[in-house]
Amino acid sequence: MSSIVSASVTLPTIHVPDNPVWPELSKEEELQLKNEIKSLLVKNNGVLVAHYYTAGVLQDLAEETGGCVADSLEMARFGTEHPASTLVVAGVKFMGETSKILNNEKRVLMPDLNATCSLDEGCPADMFSDYCDQHPEHTVVVYANTSAKVKARSDWVVTSGIALPIIEHLAKKGEKILWGPDKHLGRYVQQLTGADMIFWPGSCVVHEEFRSVALERLKKLHPDAAVLVHPESPEQVVQQADVVGSTTALIKAVQNMDRQEFIVATDAGIFNKMRQVAPGKTLIEAPTMGEGATCQSCARCPWMGMNSLQNLAEVLRTGQNEILVSPELAEKARVPIKRMLDFAAKMKKA
Ligand code: 13P
Ligand code: SF4
């Protein structure tokens, strides 16, 4: 028998910043900054690793300079395989921390150390650890969107790209799972696997804003459109999806599905890559407006928005904003991350 039980904890209030507005650059200014960043990357023996939710100009620059633009799983893997001694991570803090944990000998810089994530902030390590202590018979599986301390308290780390097969694997072995922090992704994998799980009640403030009733209406206006949904979204939104998956899975769906129109329920930064891989297709943002809407972010993660050409150039000039994780903590947190990466490598081989 499977069960869905959430921790009865009071989560800290999360301050969601306004989406940053960056001064507009002229074409020449932009080109100048990009050229400066390119030479600073060479000078620092650095490589740029960007997430799909960052500004298109950063994603393109990462690719132009031999870095990568990817989902959080691939960002972690790329950093371990690339020979550069400085990893410049354009994304949110847990991504920089994961890079540092996996590459403690490398220097990891981020354009803005305040770029956090509501899932990370909503899962303080001491509170989470108490919850784990209350359930010693459970295997602790945490989403990558967590602090190094929370990872160090876990048995497995997963990203949205690999959560499903890992939970399936653990459920087959009869393990009971304590899942944290994203309740929506947790519920989604629980429903598909039937695993016996208990949940930390965190959520992503960006994906929680997608509105199911407004989506139903939008689907009626675009009856041939495929609906693509990131599993951090609410259940009624996920239920309307043709494809539910990680950022990479959603990009592949746009590229490979024999459809012309797509309604996309995830951060709008992803459209940059989608347009690149499927230039003729029509992409429509899933609604964040409608009944009960707060639209704090309107499908634009404010923390991802803290990355810009300007502050990227600045950290490369100054060496500021280095991510530091003590070797002892990194050693503990590395175990569950490596478990995930090894599992992913085995899956790829198979
Ligand atoms: P991915 O692992 O799919 O890249 O997602 C990370 C994330 O923060 C989604 O909101
Ligand atoms: Fe975190 Fe949500 Fe932003 Fe992803 S989109 S980084 S889960 S707040």
mmCIF file of N, CA and C in Angstrom, residues 183-237:
data_model
loop_
_atom_site.group_PDB
_atom_site.id
_atom_site.type_symbol
_atom_site.label_atom_id
_atom_site.label_comp_id
_atom_site.label_asym_id
_atom_site.label_seq_id
_atom_site.Cartn_x
_atom_site.Cartn_y
_atom_site.Cartn_z
ATOM 1 N N LYS A 183 6.941 19.216 -3.137
ATOM 2 C CA LYS A 183 5.786 18.325 -2.949
ATOM 3 C C LYS A 183 5.141 17.947 -4.284
ATOM 4 N N HIS A 184 5.204 18.839 -5.260
ATOM 5 C CA HIS A 184 4.531 18.522 -6.534
ATOM 6 C C HIS A 184 5.289 17.443 -7.309
ATOM 7 N N LEU A 185 6.596 17.612 -7.419
ATOM 8 C CA LEU A 185 7.392 16.579 -8.096
ATOM 9 C C LEU A 185 7.288 15.264 -7.317
ATOM 10 N N GLY A 186 7.299 15.355 -5.995
ATOM 11 C CA GLY A 186 7.176 14.165 -5.147
ATOM 12 C C GLY A 186 5.869 13.435 -5.409
ATOM 13 N N ARG A 187 4.773 14.196 -5.413
ATOM 14 C CA ARG A 187 3.467 13.585 -5.664
ATOM 15 C C ARG A 187 3.423 12.937 -7.043
ATOM 16 N N TYR A 188 3.997 13.646 -8.027
ATOM 17 C CA TYR A 188 4.003 13.138 -9.407
ATOM 18 C C TYR A 188 4.721 11.784 -9.482
ATOM 19 N N VAL A 189 5.911 11.672 -8.901
ATOM 20 C CA VAL A 189 6.640 10.387 -8.979
ATOM 21 C C VAL A 189 5.957 9.332 -8.110
ATOM 22 N N GLN A 190 5.339 9.761 -7.012
ATOM 23 C CA GLN A 190 4.635 8.790 -6.160
ATOM 24 C C GLN A 190 3.463 8.178 -6.930
ATOM 25 N N GLN A 191 2.729 9.029 -7.643
ATOM 26 C CA GLN A 191 1.563 8.520 -8.378
ATOM 27 C C GLN A 191 1.990 7.547 -9.479
ATOM 28 N N LEU A 192 3.108 7.817 -10.119
ATOM 29 C CA LEU A 192 3.538 6.945 -11.214
ATOM 30 C C LEU A 192 4.182 5.652 -10.729
ATOM 31 N N THR A 193 4.818 5.694 -9.558
ATOM 32 C CA THR A 193 5.555 4.515 -9.103
ATOM 33 C C THR A 193 4.812 3.735 -8.025
ATOM 34 N N GLY A 194 3.853 4.366 -7.350
ATOM 35 C CA GLY A 194 3.176 3.718 -6.220
ATOM 36 C C GLY A 194 4.090 3.570 -5.014
ATOM 37 N N ALA A 195 5.214 4.284 -5.011
ATOM 38 C CA ALA A 195 6.177 4.160 -3.901
ATOM 39 C C ALA A 195 5.563 4.640 -2.582
ATOM 40 N N ASP A 196 6.054 4.082 -1.491
ATOM 41 C CA ASP A 196 5.604 4.485 -0.162
ATOM 42 C C ASP A 196 6.428 5.707 0.249
ATOM 43 N N MET A 197 5.804 6.888 0.229
ATOM 44 C CA MET A 197 6.576 8.121 0.408
ATOM 45 C C MET A 197 5.940 9.058 1.431
ATOM 46 N N ILE A 198 6.787 9.766 2.142
ATOM 47 C CA ILE A 198 6.327 10.900 2.940
ATOM 48 C C ILE A 198 7.052 12.140 2.424
ATOM 49 N N PHE A 199 6.420 13.310 2.611
ATOM 50 C CA PHE A 199 6.868 14.503 1.877
ATOM 51 C C PHE A 199 7.163 15.715 2.747
ATOM 52 N N TRP A 200 8.191 16.436 2.332
ATOM 53 C CA TRP A 200 8.422 17.798 2.815
ATOM 54 C C TRP A 200 7.531 18.701 1.957
ATOM 55 N N PRO A 201 6.811 19.672 2.568
ATOM 56 C CA PRO A 201 5.809 20.387 1.773
ATOM 57 C C PRO A 201 6.317 21.638 1.033
ATOM 58 N N GLY A 202 7.491 21.586 0.424
ATOM 59 C CA GLY A 202 8.005 22.764 -0.290
ATOM 60 C C GLY A 202 7.436 22.875 -1.700
ATOM 61 N N SER A 203 7.655 24.023 -2.311
ATOM 62 C CA SER A 203 7.199 24.188 -3.700
ATOM 63 C C SER A 203 7.992 25.300 -4.390
ATOM 64 N N CYS A 204 7.893 25.280 -5.698
ATOM 65 C CA CYS A 204 8.542 26.306 -6.524
ATOM 66 C C CYS A 204 7.532 27.426 -6.763
ATOM 67 N N VAL A 205 7.870 28.636 -6.367
ATOM 68 C CA VAL A 205 6.906 29.738 -6.496
ATOM 69 C C VAL A 205 6.610 30.071 -7.958
ATOM 70 N N VAL A 206 7.521 29.726 -8.839
ATOM 71 C CA VAL A 206 7.320 30.037 -10.266
ATOM 72 C C VAL A 206 6.314 29.049 -10.869
ATOM 73 N N HIS A 207 6.555 27.766 -10.691
ATOM 74 C CA HIS A 207 5.672 26.759 -11.300
ATOM 75 C C HIS A 207 4.311 26.691 -10.618
ATOM 76 N N GLU A 208 4.256 27.066 -9.340
ATOM 77 C CA GLU A 208 2.967 27.026 -8.639
ATOM 78 C C GLU A 208 1.979 28.028 -9.212
ATOM 79 N N GLU A 209 2.472 28.980 -9.985
ATOM 80 C CA GLU A 209 1.583 30.022 -10.511
ATOM 81 C C GLU A 209 0.813 29.602 -11.763
ATOM 82 N N PHE A 210 1.169 28.466 -12.334
ATOM 83 C CA PHE A 210 0.411 28.049 -13.516
ATOM 84 C C PHE A 210 -1.012 27.698 -13.097
ATOM 85 N N ARG A 211 -1.980 28.174 -13.874
ATOM 86 C CA ARG A 211 -3.389 28.066 -13.495
ATOM 87 C C ARG A 211 -4.108 27.064 -14.385
ATOM 88 N N SER A 212 -4.747 26.078 -13.728
ATOM 89 C CA SER A 212 -5.342 24.984 -14.497
ATOM 90 C C SER A 212 -6.602 25.400 -15.265
ATOM 91 N N VAL A 213 -7.447 26.251 -14.661
ATOM 92 C CA VAL A 213 -8.693 26.634 -15.350
ATOM 93 C C VAL A 213 -8.357 27.472 -16.584
ATOM 94 N N ALA A 214 -7.441 28.404 -16.418
ATOM 95 C CA ALA A 214 -7.027 29.236 -17.557
ATOM 96 C C ALA A 214 -6.347 28.365 -18.627
ATOM 97 N N LEU A 215 -5.646 27.328 -18.191
ATOM 98 C CA LEU A 215 -5.005 26.431 -19.157
ATOM 99 C C LEU A 215 -6.057 25.665 -19.957
ATOM 100 N N GLU A 216 -7.116 25.215 -19.279
ATOM 101 C CA GLU A 216 -8.211 24.531 -19.992
ATOM 102 C C GLU A 216 -8.758 25.420 -21.096
ATOM 103 N N ARG A 217 -8.959 26.698 -20.762
ATOM 104 C CA ARG A 217 -9.500 27.647 -21.761
ATOM 105 C C ARG A 217 -8.522 27.823 -22.914
ATOM 106 N N LEU A 218 -7.252 27.956 -22.581
ATOM 107 C CA LEU A 218 -6.231 28.157 -23.624
ATOM 108 C C LEU A 218 -6.171 26.951 -24.555
ATOM 109 N N LYS A 219 -6.323 25.760 -23.972
ATOM 110 C CA LYS A 219 -6.297 24.540 -24.787
ATOM 111 C C LYS A 219 -7.455 24.528 -25.791
ATOM 112 N N LYS A 220 -8.593 25.073 -25.362
ATOM 113 C CA LYS A 220 -9.748 25.125 -26.278
ATOM 114 C C LYS A 220 -9.457 26.060 -27.455
ATOM 115 N N LEU A 221 -8.706 27.111 -27.192
ATOM 116 C CA LEU A 221 -8.347 28.042 -28.275
ATOM 117 C C LEU A 221 -7.293 27.452 -29.196
ATOM 118 N N HIS A 222 -6.527 26.501 -28.684
ATOM 119 C CA HIS A 222 -5.456 25.859 -29.481
ATOM 120 C C HIS A 222 -5.596 24.341 -29.375
ATOM 121 N N PRO A 223 -6.644 23.790 -29.976
ATOM 122 C CA PRO A 223 -6.928 22.363 -29.754
ATOM 123 C C PRO A 223 -5.841 21.427 -30.278
ATOM 124 N N ASP A 224 -5.008 21.899 -31.194
ATOM 125 C CA ASP A 224 -3.971 21.008 -31.739
ATOM 126 C C ASP A 224 -2.635 21.144 -31.008
ATOM 127 N N ALA A 225 -2.597 22.047 -30.077
ATOM 128 C CA ALA A 225 -1.309 22.272 -29.379
ATOM 129 C C ALA A 225 -1.021 21.145 -28.386
ATOM 130 N N ALA A 226 0.249 20.769 -28.297
ATOM 131 C CA ALA A 226 0.660 19.817 -27.248
ATOM 132 C C ALA A 226 0.990 20.624 -25.997
ATOM 133 N N VAL A 227 0.610 20.088 -24.843
ATOM 134 C CA VAL A 227 0.857 20.791 -23.576
ATOM 135 C C VAL A 227 2.062 20.155 -22.879
ATOM 136 N N LEU A 228 3.082 20.978 -22.630
ATOM 137 C CA LEU A 228 4.332 20.501 -22.013
ATOM 138 C C LEU A 228 4.436 21.101 -20.617
ATOM 139 N N VAL A 229 4.645 20.259 -19.611
ATOM 140 C CA VAL A 229 4.595 20.745 -18.229
ATOM 141 C C VAL A 229 5.789 20.228 -17.424
ATOM 142 N N HIS A 230 6.422 21.140 -16.692
ATOM 143 C CA HIS A 230 7.477 20.735 -15.755
ATOM 144 C C HIS A 230 6.790 20.190 -14.498
ATOM 145 N N PRO A 231 7.306 19.064 -13.947
ATOM 146 C CA PRO A 231 6.599 18.434 -12.825
ATOM 147 C C PRO A 231 6.628 19.192 -11.500
ATOM 148 N N GLU A 232 7.216 20.379 -11.457
ATOM 149 C CA GLU A 232 7.099 21.218 -10.249
ATOM 150 C C GLU A 232 5.753 21.947 -10.243
ATOM 151 N N SER A 233 4.941 21.748 -11.293
ATOM 152 C CA SER A 233 3.653 22.451 -11.407
ATOM 153 C C SER A 233 2.575 21.721 -10.596
ATOM 154 N N PRO A 234 1.468 22.448 -10.277
ATOM 155 C CA PRO A 234 0.386 21.839 -9.503
ATOM 156 C C PRO A 234 -0.264 20.648 -10.238
ATOM 157 N N GLU A 235 -0.885 19.772 -9.468
ATOM 158 C CA GLU A 235 -1.434 18.521 -9.993
ATOM 159 C C GLU A 235 -2.423 18.740 -11.162
ATOM 160 N N GLN A 236 -3.345 19.709 -11.015
ATOM 161 C CA GLN A 236 -4.358 19.913 -12.061
ATOM 162 C C GLN A 236 -3.734 20.411 -13.358
ATOM 163 N N VAL A 237 -2.572 21.005 -13.280
ATOM 164 C CA VAL A 237 -1.858 21.446 -14.492
ATOM 165 C C VAL A 237 -1.153 20.236 -15.116
#
